[in-house]
Amino acid sequence: MKARLPLIGGGTTFDEFVFPSLGDEAIGAITPLIYSAAIDTPVNKRFVKEFRTK
Amino acid sequence: MPWPAFFLANEGYALAPKVDEYQMPTVWAVVSADDLTQRKPTKWAVRTGWTSSQPNHPFRGYVVRTLGYKKVVTIAMDYAFGWEQVGGFQRTFEEAGGQVVQKLWPPLGTTDFGPYLAQIKRDADAVFAVMVAASSLRFPSNIRMRG
């Protein structure tokens, strides 16, 4: 029996829009989703910047 | 919390027959209900978003091979989106050699998960959670308080 079960799940469970309202309890959770604004590629960085300035 | 129209998967299933009946072209940006583009496709809808079960299909490989989890407990909102997300995960996870050992279904809008967390089988490798909206805000602190 583990003291703490690892947390995985659906992408909406730890949605990027939810992060600002969460604290350390989100650290370590792993979830998949169709897109993340944090994708570290030149194309995505440009897209995020242009989307946010619109 | 108010729900925007055309947001939840069950709302999509409720509206889809009417969209076809009235032959009303619609764009579905958020509703991800699987069957709107699969078993019961809606002729008058264009989906620009995604499918509930979709991200969880490739996730199984990561869970089994990289994380090394074999036994998983699921806890998901008890409505179409929760069922489809868990369904997509369970089907592919078990094909890859994993096993879903328990499934818990709190109702949509649950903010106190105590009664559900107390039931979780402690010999599992991990908990697979599907939360939306207010439940996404409450569930992580609820489960961390209980370990």
Short mmCIF file of C-alpha atoms in Angstrom, two decimals:
data_model
loop_
_atom_site.label_atom_id
_atom_site.label_comp_id
_atom_site.label_asym_id
_atom_site.label_seq_id
_atom_site.Cartn_x
_atom_site.Cartn_y
_atom_site.Cartn_z
CA MET A 1 0.00 0.00 0.00
CA LYS A 2 1.34 3.37 -1.03
CA ALA A 3 1.15 6.47 1.12
CA ARG A 4 0.16 8.50 -1.89
CA LEU A 5 -1.28 7.19 -5.16
CA PRO A 6 0.08 8.86 -8.32
CA LEU A 7 -2.50 10.91 -10.19
CA ILE A 8 -3.12 10.63 -13.92
CA GLY A 9 -6.28 11.38 -15.86
CA GLY A 10 -8.20 13.11 -18.61
CA GLY A 11 -6.92 16.44 -19.90
CA THR A 12 -9.70 18.57 -18.44
CA THR A 13 -8.78 17.44 -14.93
CA PHE A 14 -5.70 19.67 -15.01
CA ASP A 15 -6.74 22.09 -17.72
CA GLU A 16 -4.38 25.03 -18.25
CA PHE A 17 -7.23 27.37 -17.39
CA VAL A 18 -7.50 25.68 -13.97
CA PHE A 19 -3.80 25.93 -13.06
CA PRO A 20 -3.85 29.54 -11.82
CA SER A 21 -6.49 28.50 -9.24
CA LEU A 22 -4.54 25.44 -8.02
CA GLY A 23 -1.57 25.17 -5.69
CA ASP A 24 1.08 22.50 -5.19
CA GLU A 25 -1.58 19.77 -5.30
CA ALA A 26 -1.29 19.84 -9.11
CA ILE A 27 2.43 19.01 -9.12
CA GLY A 28 3.21 15.56 -10.46
CA ALA A 29 -0.16 14.89 -12.10
CA ILE A 30 0.09 13.67 -15.71
CA THR A 31 -2.76 14.10 -18.21
CA PRO A 32 -3.04 14.12 -22.04
CA LEU A 33 -4.96 16.68 -24.08
CA ILE A 34 -5.22 17.68 -27.73
CA TYR A 35 -3.28 20.92 -27.32
CA SER A 36 -1.20 22.90 -24.84
CA ALA A 37 -0.25 26.56 -25.07
CA ALA A 38 3.03 25.54 -23.40
CA ILE A 39 4.25 23.46 -26.39
CA ASP A 40 7.84 24.59 -26.80
CA THR A 41 8.18 25.04 -30.56
CA PRO A 42 8.81 28.23 -32.59
CA VAL A 43 5.50 27.85 -34.46
CA ASN A 44 3.45 27.45 -31.29
CA LYS A 45 5.23 30.27 -29.50
CA ARG A 46 4.37 32.58 -32.40
CA PHE A 47 0.75 31.34 -32.46
CA VAL A 48 0.28 31.90 -28.70
CA LYS A 49 1.80 35.38 -28.88
CA GLU A 50 -0.38 36.44 -31.81
CA PHE A 51 -3.50 34.85 -30.31
CA ARG A 52 -3.03 36.70 -27.02
CA THR A 53 -2.39 40.08 -28.60
CA LYS A 54 -5.50 39.84 -30.75
CA MET B 1 -21.63 27.73 -11.83
CA PRO B 2 -23.59 28.50 -15.02
CA TRP B 3 -22.91 26.30 -18.05
CA PRO B 4 -22.45 28.01 -21.42
CA ALA B 5 -24.79 26.56 -24.04
CA PHE B 6 -23.30 23.88 -26.31
CA PHE B 7 -20.63 22.92 -23.84
CA LEU B 8 -21.16 19.51 -22.27
CA ALA B 9 -21.22 16.20 -24.10
CA ASN B 10 -24.70 15.32 -22.82
CA GLU B 11 -26.02 18.66 -24.11
CA GLY B 12 -24.59 17.76 -27.50
CA TYR B 13 -26.43 14.43 -27.50
CA ALA B 14 -29.66 16.18 -26.53
CA LEU B 15 -29.37 18.83 -29.24
CA ALA B 16 -28.03 16.71 -32.10
CA PRO B 17 -31.40 15.15 -33.16
CA LYS B 18 -33.00 18.61 -33.27
CA VAL B 19 -30.14 20.03 -35.35
CA ASP B 20 -30.76 17.30 -37.92
CA GLU B 21 -34.55 17.64 -37.71
CA TYR B 22 -34.39 21.38 -38.43
CA GLN B 23 -31.48 20.89 -40.90
CA MET B 24 -29.64 23.65 -39.12
CA PRO B 25 -25.91 23.97 -39.95
CA THR B 26 -24.01 24.19 -36.66
CA VAL B 27 -20.37 24.48 -35.61
CA TRP B 28 -19.42 22.47 -32.53
CA ALA B 29 -16.27 23.93 -31.02
CA VAL B 30 -16.36 22.46 -27.52
CA VAL B 31 -18.78 19.51 -27.32
CA SER B 32 -16.58 16.43 -27.69
CA ALA B 33 -19.18 13.62 -27.45
CA ASP B 34 -17.72 10.64 -29.36
CA ASP B 35 -20.84 9.49 -31.13
CA LEU B 36 -21.58 12.84 -32.81
CA THR B 37 -18.89 11.87 -35.32
CA GLN B 38 -18.86 8.08 -34.83
CA ARG B 39 -21.76 5.72 -34.19
CA LYS B 40 -24.52 8.33 -34.54
CA PRO B 41 -22.99 11.03 -36.75
CA THR B 42 -24.92 14.28 -36.99
CA LYS B 43 -25.31 15.38 -40.59
CA TRP B 44 -25.72 19.09 -39.88
CA ALA B 45 -22.80 19.58 -37.49
CA VAL B 46 -19.18 20.46 -38.18
CA ARG B 47 -16.91 19.72 -35.27
CA THR B 48 -13.86 21.96 -34.97
CA GLY B 49 -12.92 20.65 -31.54
CA TRP B 50 -12.08 17.16 -30.40
CA THR B 51 -13.42 13.75 -29.34
CA SER B 52 -13.75 12.75 -25.67
CA SER B 53 -11.89 9.44 -25.86
CA GLN B 54 -9.23 10.65 -28.34
CA PRO B 55 -6.33 11.92 -26.15
CA ASN B 56 -6.55 8.83 -23.94
CA HIS B 57 -5.81 6.35 -26.74
CA PRO B 58 -2.11 7.22 -27.16
CA PHE B 59 -1.86 7.94 -23.42
CA ARG B 60 -2.07 4.20 -22.62
CA GLY B 61 1.36 3.60 -24.12
CA TYR B 62 2.87 6.28 -21.91
CA VAL B 63 1.10 4.96 -18.81
CA VAL B 64 2.16 1.34 -19.39
CA ARG B 65 5.67 1.75 -20.81
CA THR B 66 7.01 4.99 -19.35
CA LEU B 67 5.16 5.25 -16.05
CA GLY B 68 4.98 1.46 -15.60
CA TYR B 69 1.44 1.44 -14.14
CA LYS B 70 -0.45 -1.85 -14.49
CA LYS B 71 -3.44 -1.45 -12.16
CA VAL B 72 -5.44 1.76 -12.24
CA VAL B 73 -8.56 3.03 -10.44
CA THR B 74 -10.69 5.50 -12.39
CA ILE B 75 -12.80 8.26 -10.87
CA ALA B 76 -14.82 10.26 -13.38
CA MET B 77 -17.85 12.51 -13.63
CA ASP B 78 -20.95 10.38 -14.14
CA TYR B 79 -22.07 11.60 -17.55
CA ALA B 80 -21.30 11.13 -21.25
CA PHE B 81 -17.91 12.86 -21.25
CA GLY B 82 -16.67 10.96 -18.17
CA TRP B 83 -17.86 7.63 -19.60
CA GLU B 84 -16.20 8.29 -22.96
CA GLN B 85 -12.90 9.45 -21.47
CA VAL B 86 -12.72 6.41 -19.19
CA GLY B 87 -13.89 4.16 -22.04
CA GLY B 88 -11.13 5.39 -24.34
CA PHE B 89 -8.52 4.94 -21.64
CA GLN B 90 -9.72 1.53 -20.42
CA ARG B 91 -10.02 0.00 -23.87
CA THR B 92 -6.53 0.93 -24.99
CA PHE B 93 -4.89 0.56 -21.55
CA GLU B 94 -6.16 -3.01 -21.24
CA GLU B 95 -5.11 -3.81 -24.82
CA ALA B 96 -1.63 -2.72 -23.74
CA GLY B 97 -1.66 -5.12 -20.78
CA GLY B 98 -2.96 -2.80 -18.05
CA GLN B 99 -6.06 -3.36 -15.95
CA VAL B 100 -8.72 -0.98 -14.66
CA VAL B 101 -9.44 -2.52 -11.25
CA GLN B 102 -12.19 -0.15 -10.05
CA LYS B 103 -14.41 2.58 -11.50
CA LEU B 104 -15.98 5.32 -9.37
CA TRP B 105 -18.59 7.75 -10.74
CA PRO B 106 -19.28 10.91 -8.70
CA PRO B 107 -22.13 13.03 -10.14
CA LEU B 108 -21.40 16.08 -12.30
CA GLY B 109 -20.73 19.07 -10.07
CA THR B 110 -19.38 17.08 -7.09
CA THR B 111 -17.09 19.21 -4.90
CA ASP B 112 -16.72 16.93 -1.85
CA PHE B 113 -15.03 13.72 -2.96
CA GLY B 114 -14.55 12.27 0.52
CA PRO B 115 -17.04 9.37 0.18
CA TYR B 116 -15.49 8.36 -3.15
CA LEU B 117 -11.85 8.69 -2.12
CA ALA B 118 -12.49 6.47 0.90
CA GLN B 119 -13.45 3.63 -1.49
CA ILE B 120 -10.32 3.74 -3.66
CA LYS B 121 -8.47 0.42 -3.70
CA ARG B 122 -5.12 1.24 -2.15
CA ASP B 123 -3.18 -1.50 -3.94
CA ALA B 124 -3.63 0.26 -7.32
CA ASP B 125 -0.63 1.84 -9.06
CA ALA B 126 -2.40 5.12 -9.84
CA VAL B 127 -5.71 6.99 -9.96
CA PHE B 128 -7.06 8.10 -13.36
CA ALA B 129 -9.36 11.11 -12.83
CA VAL B 130 -11.78 12.86 -15.19
CA MET B 131 -12.98 16.15 -13.75
CA VAL B 132 -14.57 19.22 -15.32
CA ALA B 133 -15.19 22.81 -14.20
CA ALA B 134 -15.76 23.24 -10.42
CA SER B 135 -14.77 19.62 -9.78
CA SER B 136 -11.35 20.26 -11.39
CA LEU B 137 -10.79 22.97 -8.79
CA ARG B 138 -11.70 20.80 -5.81
CA PHE B 139 -10.62 17.27 -6.67
CA PRO B 140 -6.80 17.71 -6.55
CA SER B 141 -6.76 19.16 -3.03
CA ASN B 142 -9.39 16.62 -1.91
CA ILE B 143 -7.29 13.64 -3.01
CA ARG B 144 -4.01 15.07 -1.77
CA MET B 145 -5.44 15.65 1.69
CA ARG B 146 -6.37 11.97 1.80
CA GLY B 147 -3.13 10.74 0.29
#
